[in-house]
Coordinates of C-alpha atoms (C1' of nucleotides) in Angstrom, one line a residue:
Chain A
X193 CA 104.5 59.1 111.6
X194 CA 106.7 59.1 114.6
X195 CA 108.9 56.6 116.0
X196 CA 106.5 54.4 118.9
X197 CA 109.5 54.1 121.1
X198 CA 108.7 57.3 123.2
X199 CA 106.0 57.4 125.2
X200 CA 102.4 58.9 123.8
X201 CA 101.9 62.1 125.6
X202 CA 99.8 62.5 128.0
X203 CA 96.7 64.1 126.2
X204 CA 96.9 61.4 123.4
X205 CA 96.8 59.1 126.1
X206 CA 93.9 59.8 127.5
X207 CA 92.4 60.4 124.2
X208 CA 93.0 57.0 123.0
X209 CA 91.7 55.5 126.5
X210 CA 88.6 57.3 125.9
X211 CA 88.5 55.2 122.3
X212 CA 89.2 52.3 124.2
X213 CA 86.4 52.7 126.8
X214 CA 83.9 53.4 124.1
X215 CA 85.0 50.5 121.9
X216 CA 84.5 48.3 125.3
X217 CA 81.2 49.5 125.6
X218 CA 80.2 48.5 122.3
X219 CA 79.9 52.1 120.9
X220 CA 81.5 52.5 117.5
X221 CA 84.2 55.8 117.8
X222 CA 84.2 56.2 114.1
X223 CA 80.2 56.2 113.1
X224 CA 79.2 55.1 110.2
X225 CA 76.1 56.9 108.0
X226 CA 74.1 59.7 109.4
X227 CA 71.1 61.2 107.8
X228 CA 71.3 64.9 108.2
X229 CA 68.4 67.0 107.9
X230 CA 70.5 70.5 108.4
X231 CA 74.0 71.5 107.9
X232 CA 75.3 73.5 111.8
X233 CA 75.8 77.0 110.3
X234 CA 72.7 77.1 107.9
X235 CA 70.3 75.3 111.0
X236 CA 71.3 78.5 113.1
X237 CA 71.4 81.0 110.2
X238 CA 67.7 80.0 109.2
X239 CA 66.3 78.9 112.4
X240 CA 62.9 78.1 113.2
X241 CA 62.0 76.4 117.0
X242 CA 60.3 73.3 117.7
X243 CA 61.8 71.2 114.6
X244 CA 62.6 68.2 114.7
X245 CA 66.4 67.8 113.0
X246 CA 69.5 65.9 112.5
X247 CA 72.8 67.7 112.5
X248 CA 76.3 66.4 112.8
X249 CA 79.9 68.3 113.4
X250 CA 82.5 68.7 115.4
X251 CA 82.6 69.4 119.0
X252 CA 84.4 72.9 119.0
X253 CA 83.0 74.3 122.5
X254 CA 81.4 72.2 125.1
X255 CA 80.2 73.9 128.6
X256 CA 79.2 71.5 131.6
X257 CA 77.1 72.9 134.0
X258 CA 76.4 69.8 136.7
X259 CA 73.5 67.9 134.8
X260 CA 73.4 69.9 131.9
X261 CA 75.6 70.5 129.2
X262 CA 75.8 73.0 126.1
X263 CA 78.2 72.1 123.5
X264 CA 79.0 73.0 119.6
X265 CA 78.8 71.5 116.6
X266 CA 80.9 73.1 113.7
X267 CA 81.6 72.3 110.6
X268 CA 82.5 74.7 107.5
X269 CA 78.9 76.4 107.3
X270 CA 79.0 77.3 110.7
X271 CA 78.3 76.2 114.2
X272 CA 75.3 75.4 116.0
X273 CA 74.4 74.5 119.9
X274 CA 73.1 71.9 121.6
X275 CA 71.6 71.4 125.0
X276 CA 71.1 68.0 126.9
X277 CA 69.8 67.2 130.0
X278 CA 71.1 64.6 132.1
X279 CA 67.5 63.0 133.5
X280 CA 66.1 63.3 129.6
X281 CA 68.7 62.1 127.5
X282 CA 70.0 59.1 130.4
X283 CA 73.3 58.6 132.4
X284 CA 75.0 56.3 129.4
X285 CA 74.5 58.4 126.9
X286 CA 75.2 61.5 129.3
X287 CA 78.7 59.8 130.6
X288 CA 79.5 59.1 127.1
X289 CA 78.8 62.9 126.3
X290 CA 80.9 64.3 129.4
X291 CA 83.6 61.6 129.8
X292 CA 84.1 60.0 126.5
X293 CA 83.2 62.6 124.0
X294 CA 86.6 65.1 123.8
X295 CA 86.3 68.9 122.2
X296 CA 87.3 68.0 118.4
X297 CA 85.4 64.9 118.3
X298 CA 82.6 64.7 115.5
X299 CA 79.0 64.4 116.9
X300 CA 75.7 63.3 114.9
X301 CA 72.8 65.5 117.3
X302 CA 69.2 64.2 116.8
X303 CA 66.5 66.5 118.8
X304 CA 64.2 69.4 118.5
X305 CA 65.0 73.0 118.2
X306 CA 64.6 76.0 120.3
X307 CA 65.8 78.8 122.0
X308 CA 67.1 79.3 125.2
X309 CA 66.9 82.5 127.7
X310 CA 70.0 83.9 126.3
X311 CA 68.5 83.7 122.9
X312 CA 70.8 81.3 121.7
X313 CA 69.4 79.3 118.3
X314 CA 69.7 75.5 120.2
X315 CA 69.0 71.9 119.6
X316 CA 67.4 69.7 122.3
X317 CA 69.3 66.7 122.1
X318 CA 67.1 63.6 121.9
X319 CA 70.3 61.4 121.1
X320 CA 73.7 61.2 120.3
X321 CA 75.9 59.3 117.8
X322 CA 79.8 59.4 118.0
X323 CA 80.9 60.4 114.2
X324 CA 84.6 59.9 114.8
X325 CA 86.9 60.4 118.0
X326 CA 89.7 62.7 117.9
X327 CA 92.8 61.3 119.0
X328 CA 94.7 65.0 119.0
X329 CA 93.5 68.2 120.7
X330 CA 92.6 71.4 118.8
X331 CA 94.4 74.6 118.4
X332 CA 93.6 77.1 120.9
X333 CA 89.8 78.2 121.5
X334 CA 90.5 81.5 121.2
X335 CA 93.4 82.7 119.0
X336 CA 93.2 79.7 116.8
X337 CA 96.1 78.6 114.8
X338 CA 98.3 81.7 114.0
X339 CA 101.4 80.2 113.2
X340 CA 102.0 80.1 109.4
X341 CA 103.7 77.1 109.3
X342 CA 100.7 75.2 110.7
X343 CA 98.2 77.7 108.8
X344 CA 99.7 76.1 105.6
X345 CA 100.9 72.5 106.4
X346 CA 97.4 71.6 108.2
X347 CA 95.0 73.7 106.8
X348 CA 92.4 71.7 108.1
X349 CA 93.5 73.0 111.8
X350 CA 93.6 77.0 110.6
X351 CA 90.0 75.9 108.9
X352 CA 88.5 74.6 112.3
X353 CA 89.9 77.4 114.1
X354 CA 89.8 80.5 112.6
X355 CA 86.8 82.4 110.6
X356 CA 88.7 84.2 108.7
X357 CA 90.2 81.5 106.9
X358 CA 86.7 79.8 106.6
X359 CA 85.0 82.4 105.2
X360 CA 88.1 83.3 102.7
X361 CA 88.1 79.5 100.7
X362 CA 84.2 79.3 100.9
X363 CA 84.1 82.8 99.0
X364 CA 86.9 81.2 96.5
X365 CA 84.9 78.5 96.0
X366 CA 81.6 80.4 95.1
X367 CA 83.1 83.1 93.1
X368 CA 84.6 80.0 90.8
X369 CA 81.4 79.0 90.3
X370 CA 80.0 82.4 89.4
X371 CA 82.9 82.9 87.1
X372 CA 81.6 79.4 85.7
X373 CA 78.1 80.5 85.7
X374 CA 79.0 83.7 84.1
X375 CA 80.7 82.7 80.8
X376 CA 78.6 79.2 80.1
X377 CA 75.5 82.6 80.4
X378 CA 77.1 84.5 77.5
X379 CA 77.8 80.8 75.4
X380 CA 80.9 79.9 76.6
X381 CA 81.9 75.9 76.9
X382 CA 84.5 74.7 79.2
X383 CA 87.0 72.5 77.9
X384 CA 89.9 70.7 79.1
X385 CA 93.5 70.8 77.7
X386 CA 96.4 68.7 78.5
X387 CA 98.1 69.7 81.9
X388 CA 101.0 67.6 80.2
X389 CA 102.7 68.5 77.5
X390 CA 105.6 67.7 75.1
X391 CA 106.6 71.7 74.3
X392 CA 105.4 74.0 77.0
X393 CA 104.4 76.7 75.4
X394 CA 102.2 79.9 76.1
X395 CA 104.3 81.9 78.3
X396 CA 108.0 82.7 79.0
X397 CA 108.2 80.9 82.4
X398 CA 110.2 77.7 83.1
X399 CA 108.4 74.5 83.4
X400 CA 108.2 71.9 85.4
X401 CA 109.7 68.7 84.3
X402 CA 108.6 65.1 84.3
X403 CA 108.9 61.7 82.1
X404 CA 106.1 59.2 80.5
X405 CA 107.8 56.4 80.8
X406 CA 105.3 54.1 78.5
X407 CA 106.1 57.0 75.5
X408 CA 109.8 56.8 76.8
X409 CA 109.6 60.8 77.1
X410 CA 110.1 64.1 78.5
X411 CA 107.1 66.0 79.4
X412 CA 106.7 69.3 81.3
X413 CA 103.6 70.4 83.4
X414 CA 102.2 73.1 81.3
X415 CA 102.6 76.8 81.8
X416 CA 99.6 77.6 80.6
X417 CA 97.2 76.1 78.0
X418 CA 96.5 79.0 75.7
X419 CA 98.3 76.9 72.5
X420 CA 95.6 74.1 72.9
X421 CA 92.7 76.3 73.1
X422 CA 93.5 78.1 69.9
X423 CA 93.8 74.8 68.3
X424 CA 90.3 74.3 69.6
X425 CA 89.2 77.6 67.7
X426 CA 90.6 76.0 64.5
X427 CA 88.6 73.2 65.1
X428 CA 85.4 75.6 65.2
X429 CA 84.8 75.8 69.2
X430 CA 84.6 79.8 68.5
X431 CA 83.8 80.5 72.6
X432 CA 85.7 78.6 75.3
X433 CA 87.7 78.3 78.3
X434 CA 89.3 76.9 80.7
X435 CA 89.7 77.7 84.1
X436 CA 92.1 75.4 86.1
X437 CA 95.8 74.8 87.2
X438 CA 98.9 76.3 85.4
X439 CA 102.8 75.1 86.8
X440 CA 105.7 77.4 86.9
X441 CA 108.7 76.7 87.7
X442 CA 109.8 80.1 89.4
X443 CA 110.5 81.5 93.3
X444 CA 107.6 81.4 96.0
X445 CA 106.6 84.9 97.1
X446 CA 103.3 86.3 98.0
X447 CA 102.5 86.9 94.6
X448 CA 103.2 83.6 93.5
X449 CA 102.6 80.1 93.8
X450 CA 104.1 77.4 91.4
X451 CA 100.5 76.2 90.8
X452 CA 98.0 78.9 90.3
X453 CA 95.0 78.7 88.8
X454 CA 94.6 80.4 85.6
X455 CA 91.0 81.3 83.8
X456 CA 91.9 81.7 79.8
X457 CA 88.7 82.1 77.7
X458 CA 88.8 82.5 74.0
X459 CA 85.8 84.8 72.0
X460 CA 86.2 84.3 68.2
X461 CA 85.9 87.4 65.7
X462 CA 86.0 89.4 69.0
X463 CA 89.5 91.6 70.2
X464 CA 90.9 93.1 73.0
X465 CA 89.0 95.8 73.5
X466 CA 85.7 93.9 73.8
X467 CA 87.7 91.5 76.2
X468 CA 87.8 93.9 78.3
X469 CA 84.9 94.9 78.3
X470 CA 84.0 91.0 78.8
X471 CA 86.5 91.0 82.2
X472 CA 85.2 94.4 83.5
X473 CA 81.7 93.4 83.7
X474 CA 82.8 90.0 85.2
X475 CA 84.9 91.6 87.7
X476 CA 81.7 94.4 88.7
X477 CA 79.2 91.0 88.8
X478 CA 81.7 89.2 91.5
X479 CA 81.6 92.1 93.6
X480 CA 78.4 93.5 93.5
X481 CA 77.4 89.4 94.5
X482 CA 80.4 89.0 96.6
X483 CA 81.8 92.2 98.0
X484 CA 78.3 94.0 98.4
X485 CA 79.4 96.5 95.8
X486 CA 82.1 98.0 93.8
X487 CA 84.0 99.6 96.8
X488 CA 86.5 97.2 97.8
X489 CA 87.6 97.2 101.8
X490 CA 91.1 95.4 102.6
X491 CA 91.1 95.5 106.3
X492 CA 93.5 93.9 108.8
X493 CA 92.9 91.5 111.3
X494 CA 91.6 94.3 114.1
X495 CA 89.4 95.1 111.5
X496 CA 90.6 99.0 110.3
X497 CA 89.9 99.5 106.8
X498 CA 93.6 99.1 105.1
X499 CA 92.8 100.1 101.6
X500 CA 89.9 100.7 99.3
X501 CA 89.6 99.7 95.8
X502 CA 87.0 101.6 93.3
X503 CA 85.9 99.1 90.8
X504 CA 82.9 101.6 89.5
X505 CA 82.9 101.9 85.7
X506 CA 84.7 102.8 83.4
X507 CA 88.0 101.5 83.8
X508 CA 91.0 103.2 83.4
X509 CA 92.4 102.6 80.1
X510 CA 95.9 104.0 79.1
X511 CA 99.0 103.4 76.6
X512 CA 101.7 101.7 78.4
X513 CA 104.0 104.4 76.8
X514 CA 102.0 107.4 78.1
X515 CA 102.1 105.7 81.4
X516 CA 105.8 105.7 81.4
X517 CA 106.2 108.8 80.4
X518 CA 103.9 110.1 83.1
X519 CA 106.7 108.8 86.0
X520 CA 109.9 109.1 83.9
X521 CA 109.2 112.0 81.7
X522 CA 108.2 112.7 78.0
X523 CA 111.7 112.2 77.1
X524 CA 111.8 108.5 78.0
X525 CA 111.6 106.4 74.9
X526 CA 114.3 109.0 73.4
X527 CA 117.0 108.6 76.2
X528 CA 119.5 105.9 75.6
X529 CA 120.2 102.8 77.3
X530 CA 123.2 104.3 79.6
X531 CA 120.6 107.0 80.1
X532 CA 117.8 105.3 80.9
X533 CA 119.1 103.3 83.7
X534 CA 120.7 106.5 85.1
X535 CA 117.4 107.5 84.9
X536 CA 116.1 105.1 86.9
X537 CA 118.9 105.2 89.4
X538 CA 117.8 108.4 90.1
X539 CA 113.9 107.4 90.3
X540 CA 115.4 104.5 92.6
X541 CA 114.5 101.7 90.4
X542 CA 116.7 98.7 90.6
X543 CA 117.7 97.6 86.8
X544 CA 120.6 94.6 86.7
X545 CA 123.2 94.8 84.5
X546 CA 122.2 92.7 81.3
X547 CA 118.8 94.3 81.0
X548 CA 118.3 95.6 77.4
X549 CA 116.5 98.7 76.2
X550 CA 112.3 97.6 76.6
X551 CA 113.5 95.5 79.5
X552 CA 114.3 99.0 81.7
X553 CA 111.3 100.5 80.4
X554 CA 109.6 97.4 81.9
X555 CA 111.4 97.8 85.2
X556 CA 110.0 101.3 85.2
X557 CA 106.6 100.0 84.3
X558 CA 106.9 97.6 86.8
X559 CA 107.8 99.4 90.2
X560 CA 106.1 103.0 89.0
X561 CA 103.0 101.5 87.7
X562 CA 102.5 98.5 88.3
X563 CA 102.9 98.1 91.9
X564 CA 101.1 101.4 92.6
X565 CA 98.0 101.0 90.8
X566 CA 94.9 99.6 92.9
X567 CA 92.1 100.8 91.3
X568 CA 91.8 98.9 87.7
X569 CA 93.9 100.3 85.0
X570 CA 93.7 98.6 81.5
X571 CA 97.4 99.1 80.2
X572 CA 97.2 99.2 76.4
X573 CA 99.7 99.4 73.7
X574 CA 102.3 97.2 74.8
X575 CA 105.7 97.0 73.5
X576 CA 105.8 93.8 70.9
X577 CA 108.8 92.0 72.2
X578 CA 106.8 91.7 75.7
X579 CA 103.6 89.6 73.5
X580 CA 104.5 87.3 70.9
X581 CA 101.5 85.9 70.7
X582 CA 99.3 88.9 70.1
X583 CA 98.2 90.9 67.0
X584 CA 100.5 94.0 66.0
X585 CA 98.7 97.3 66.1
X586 CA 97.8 98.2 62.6
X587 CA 98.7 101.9 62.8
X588 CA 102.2 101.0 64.9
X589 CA 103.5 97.7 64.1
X590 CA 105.9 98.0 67.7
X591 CA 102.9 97.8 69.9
X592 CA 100.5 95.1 69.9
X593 CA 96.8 95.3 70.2
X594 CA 96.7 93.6 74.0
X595 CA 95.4 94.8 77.5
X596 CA 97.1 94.1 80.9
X597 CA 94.9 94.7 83.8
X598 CA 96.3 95.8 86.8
X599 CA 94.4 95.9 90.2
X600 CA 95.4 95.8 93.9
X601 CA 99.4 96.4 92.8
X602 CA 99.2 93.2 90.6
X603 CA 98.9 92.3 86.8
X604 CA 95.2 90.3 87.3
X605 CA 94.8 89.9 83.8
X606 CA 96.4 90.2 80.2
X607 CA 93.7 90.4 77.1
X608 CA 94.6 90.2 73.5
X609 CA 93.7 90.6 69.8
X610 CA 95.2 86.7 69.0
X611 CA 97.6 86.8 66.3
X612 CA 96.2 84.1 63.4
X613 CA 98.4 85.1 60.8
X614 CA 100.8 81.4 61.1
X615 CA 103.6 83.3 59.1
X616 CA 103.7 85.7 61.5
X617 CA 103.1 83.8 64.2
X618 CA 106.3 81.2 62.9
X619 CA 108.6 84.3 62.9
X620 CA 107.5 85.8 66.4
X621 CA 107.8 82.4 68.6
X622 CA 111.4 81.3 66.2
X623 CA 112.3 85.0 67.3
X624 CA 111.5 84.3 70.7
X625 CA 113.1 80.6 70.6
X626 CA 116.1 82.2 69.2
X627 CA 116.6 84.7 72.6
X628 CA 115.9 81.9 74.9
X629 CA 116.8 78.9 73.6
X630 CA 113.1 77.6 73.5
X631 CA 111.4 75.1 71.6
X632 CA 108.7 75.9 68.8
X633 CA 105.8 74.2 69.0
X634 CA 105.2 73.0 65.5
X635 CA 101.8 71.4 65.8
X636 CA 100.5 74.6 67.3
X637 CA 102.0 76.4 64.0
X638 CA 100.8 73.3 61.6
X639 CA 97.2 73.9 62.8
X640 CA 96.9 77.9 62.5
X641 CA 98.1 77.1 58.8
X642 CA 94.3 75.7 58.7
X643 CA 93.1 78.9 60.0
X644 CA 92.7 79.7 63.4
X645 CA 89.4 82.5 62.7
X646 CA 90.8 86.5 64.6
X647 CA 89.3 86.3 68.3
X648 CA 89.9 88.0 71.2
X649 CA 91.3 85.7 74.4
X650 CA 91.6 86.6 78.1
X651 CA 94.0 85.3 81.0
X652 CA 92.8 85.8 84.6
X653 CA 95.1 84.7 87.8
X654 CA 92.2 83.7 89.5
X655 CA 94.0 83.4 92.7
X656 CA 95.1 87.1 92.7
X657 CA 91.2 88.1 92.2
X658 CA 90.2 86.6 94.9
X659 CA 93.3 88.3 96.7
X660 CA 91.9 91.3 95.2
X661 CA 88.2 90.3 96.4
X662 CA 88.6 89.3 99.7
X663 CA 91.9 91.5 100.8
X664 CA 94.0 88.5 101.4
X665 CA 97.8 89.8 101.6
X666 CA 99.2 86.6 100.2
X667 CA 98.4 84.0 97.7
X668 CA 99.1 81.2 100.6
X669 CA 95.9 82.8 102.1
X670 CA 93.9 82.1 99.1
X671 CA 95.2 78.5 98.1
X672 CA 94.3 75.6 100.4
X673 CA 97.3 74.2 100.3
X674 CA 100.2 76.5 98.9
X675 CA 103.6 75.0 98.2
X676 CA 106.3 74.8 101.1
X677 CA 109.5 73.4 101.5
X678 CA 109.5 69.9 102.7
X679 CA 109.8 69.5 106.7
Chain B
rG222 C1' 120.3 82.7 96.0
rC223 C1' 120.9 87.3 99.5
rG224 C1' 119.2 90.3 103.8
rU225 C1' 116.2 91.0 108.2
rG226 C1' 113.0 88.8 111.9
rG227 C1' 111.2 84.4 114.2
rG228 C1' 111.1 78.9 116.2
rU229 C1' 109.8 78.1 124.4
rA230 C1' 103.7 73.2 127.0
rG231 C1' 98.5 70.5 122.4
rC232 C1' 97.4 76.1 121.0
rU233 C1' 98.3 81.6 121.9
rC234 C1' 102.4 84.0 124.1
rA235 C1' 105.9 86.0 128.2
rG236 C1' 110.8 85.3 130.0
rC237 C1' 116.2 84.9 130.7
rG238 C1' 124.0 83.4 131.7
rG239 C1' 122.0 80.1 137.6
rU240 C1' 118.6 75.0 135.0
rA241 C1' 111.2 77.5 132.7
rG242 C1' 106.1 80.8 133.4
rA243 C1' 100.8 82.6 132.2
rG244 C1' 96.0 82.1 129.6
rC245 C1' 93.3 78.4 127.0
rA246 C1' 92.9 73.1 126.3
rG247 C1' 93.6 68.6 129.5
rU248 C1' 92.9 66.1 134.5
rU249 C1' 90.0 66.0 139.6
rG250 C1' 85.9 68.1 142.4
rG251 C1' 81.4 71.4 142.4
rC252 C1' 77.3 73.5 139.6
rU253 C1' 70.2 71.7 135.4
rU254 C1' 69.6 77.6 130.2
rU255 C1' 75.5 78.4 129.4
rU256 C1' 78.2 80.6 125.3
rA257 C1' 86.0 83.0 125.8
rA258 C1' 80.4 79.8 131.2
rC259 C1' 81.9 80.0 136.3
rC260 C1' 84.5 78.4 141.2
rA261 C1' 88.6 75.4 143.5
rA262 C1' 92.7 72.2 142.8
rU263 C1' 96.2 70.1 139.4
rU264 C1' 99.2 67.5 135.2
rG265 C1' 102.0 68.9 131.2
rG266 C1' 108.7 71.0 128.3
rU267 C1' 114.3 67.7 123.3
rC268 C1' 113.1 76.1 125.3
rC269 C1' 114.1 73.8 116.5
rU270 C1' 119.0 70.6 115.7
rG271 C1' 124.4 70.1 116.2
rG272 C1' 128.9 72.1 117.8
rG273 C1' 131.5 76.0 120.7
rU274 C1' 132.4 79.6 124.9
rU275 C1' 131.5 79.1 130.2
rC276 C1' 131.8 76.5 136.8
rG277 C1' 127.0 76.6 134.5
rA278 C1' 123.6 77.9 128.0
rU279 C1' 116.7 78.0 126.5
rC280 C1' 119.6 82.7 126.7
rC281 C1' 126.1 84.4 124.1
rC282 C1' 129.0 82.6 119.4
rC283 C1' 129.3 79.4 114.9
rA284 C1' 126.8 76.0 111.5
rG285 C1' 122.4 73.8 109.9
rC286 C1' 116.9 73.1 109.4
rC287 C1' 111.9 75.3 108.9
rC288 C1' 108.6 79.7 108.6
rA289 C1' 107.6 85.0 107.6
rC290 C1' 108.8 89.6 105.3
rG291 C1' 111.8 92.2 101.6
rC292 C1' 115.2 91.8 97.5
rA293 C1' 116.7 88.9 93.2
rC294 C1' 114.2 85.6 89.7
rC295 C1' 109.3 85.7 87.2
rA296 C1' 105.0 87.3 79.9

RNA sequence: GCGUGGGUAGCUCAGCGGUAGAGCAGUUGGCUUUUAACCAAUUGGUCCUGGGUUCGAUCCCCAGCCCACGCACCA
């Protein structure tokens, strides 16, 4: 909060008279229960005339005309409008409307619908009931909040004021629950893993770091919680997954956000090809209910059509080395390191100094591939080193049997063929640990000696599929309340 | 971390080496079916912060803060 020694402005001012004045005249400025019979937006999208109904929301409009007034009450559904007449509804509890009552204020609306000559879905107010009083005015009518800053630090003001933005978290929320819906159809149980953990394991990111102090400990925020669920396939829970928040420690772009929310989903004696099978038909479901089909339109904020994505089936499915080889020829994998980054010099593909041999090739993969595949692509045959925790391929032991699916320029989703073998699985992660300096976790390795059964497990960035599904540009446009530096 | 662009009224934006403007919101008056309501009048500013140059800085220079985009980082 801000110091008190300046002055209020002027428009908080007159807000908080306004307070005072109702408070004086016994009217309570922050309501109390208010039995709804309607939510705004779903009143006006299902309307019928000459009902009797409750709605509340906030004043986003209001129009005075001399004795009449037409105002609107908004919430996250929608808006709807209300009429009152000054001789019907009386002067109190018209003054209180027109001189107390401020554009942002909440409003519970009791009356009877109807339409007026415009053809406007209305409600006749009968009476009035003050919800809460603003004390701050609202972004502009019009433009709403564009400034990213304020998009992001108050969402609530870019969710009152632009549709967009509305209609962007209330398809994240739905397509969540239809990703729910979907798996717990096809015998999947949700389950819940610890966020916090004692060796982050999972994924090759940095973690987050924190400390128990009744255990006297370290701890990190996990990275992801794919360690925990296969010990849950020991323990027989043979189809499951989790779909919440994963922490990494890593740079803020518009790809990423230190929390992102992560889907994993584990199908015992299945493998990766059936997996992705398992996300394709997931993916086609969300859009057909979502998108209206499997033609995807990104469009900007005039509303011209900025790219299309083709999600009809089948997939793309390639080997990740064929790929290469497509943009940096069928010589590739025979060049040697000195070549291959001369190679990519020439293809104008930034490599840094350090980078060893599969490193380049991912570089390649990266900014040839990667970034320019929109429609779905299943990459298969992956280079080992790049998966430890994935099955070799039996025929070639230096690819593992794993999908990454890209869409929309982005990796969406990796899907594997799990490793279970715990003596391979020792010598992968102490490989791994080895290179960079991580720690093993033993009680993952102590329970696949019990015998973790083969299964097939998926990883979806969720917040990138609703990127994909909606056309936002950024992740900060698809999570409520993405991470910025402190003000 | 590096580079580029940005930060001006509550919001959306213009402006510029001579001390700040518009639209919306607000305030006042008018108007009983409007909807970016309308008509008339009007209030409102740490021009991000701190230095410097200058007779004079919102503007030019330096440093810093925050945001965006790109790069780097990133299973």
């Amino acid at each position: 909060m801000q110091g008190q020694e300046h002055s209020e402005s002027e428009l908080l001012q007159i807000r908080r008279d306004k307070l005072n004045t109702m408070v004086a005249r016994g009217i309570d400025p922050f309501g109390g229960r208010f039995d709804t019979t309607h939510q705004p937006g779903a009143l006006r999208r299902d309307f019928q005339p000459d009902l009797e109904v409750k709605v509340a929301g906030r004043v986003t409009a209001r129009r005075t005309m001399g004795k009449a007034v037409f105002f609107d009450l908004s919430d996250i559904t929608g808006r709807i409008q209300c009429y009152v007449n000054k001789k019907e509804i009386g002067d109190e509890a018209f003054e209180l409307l027109t001189e107390l009552v401020d554009i942002g204020d909440w409003l519970g609306v009791s009356g009877k619908t109807f339409v007026t000559k415009t053809g406007e879905p209305s409600v006749h107010t009968e009476t009035l009931q003050v919800m809460s009083k603003a004390l701050r005015p609202l972004p502009d009518k019009w433009h709403g909040v564009t400034d990213r800053e304020i998009k992001y630090r108050q969402r609530y003001l870019d969710l009152i004021s632009n549709e967009r933005s509305r209609d962007t978290f209330v398809q994240r929320s739905l397509m969540v629950a239809e990703i729910r819906r979907f798996l717990q159809d096809r015998g999947f149980l949700e389950v819940e893993t610890p966020m916090m953990q004692d060796v982050p394991g999972g994924a090759a990111a940095t973690p987050f770091e924190t400390f128990f102090k009744a255990l006297n400990m370290a701890m990190y925020l996990r990275i992801a919680p794919e360690l925990f669920l296969k010990r849950l396939l020991v323990g027989g829970f043979t189809k499951i997954f989790e779909l919440n928040r994963n922490f990494r420690n890593e740079g803020l772009s518009r790809r990423h956000n230190p929390e992102f929310t992560m889907l994993e989903a584990y199908w015992a004696f299945s493998d990766f090809e059936q997996m992705a099978d398992l996300v394709e038909s997931m993916v086609c479901h969300l859009a057909e209910k979502f998108c209206g089909g499997l033609l995807i339109e990104h469009k900007d904020d005039e509303g011209n059509v900025t790219r299309t994505i083709n999600l009809q089936r089948p997939w793309r499915r390639a080997p990740y080395k064929e790929l290469i080889k497509g943009v940096a020829g069928e010589g590739w994998f025979e060049l040697s390191l000195e070549d291959k980054k001369a190679k990519c010099a020439e293809l104008g593909v930034e490599v840094s100094a350090g980078m060893v041999d599969y490193e380049v090739s991912q570089q390649v993969f990266e900014k040839l591939i990667e970034e320019k595949s929109f429609d779905p692509l299943f990459v298969t045959h992956v280079p080992a080193e790049l998966v430890p925790l994935a099955k070799q391929n039996k025929a070639d032991g230096s690819v593992v049997d794993v999908y990454e699916l890209v869409i929309n320029g982005q990796e969406i989703s990796p899907g594997y063929s799990e490793l279970n073998d715990p003596i391979v699985q020792r010598e992968r992660l102490e490989h791994q640990a080895g290179e960079e300096t991580q720690k093993v976790d033993e009680e993952f390795l102590l329970a696949l000696e019990y015998g973790m059964p083969s299964a097939g497990g998926i990883g979806i960035g969720i917040d990138r599929l609703v990127m994909m599904l909606t056309g936002a540009e950024s992740i900060r446009d698809v999570v409520l309340f993405p991470q910025l530096k402190k003000r």
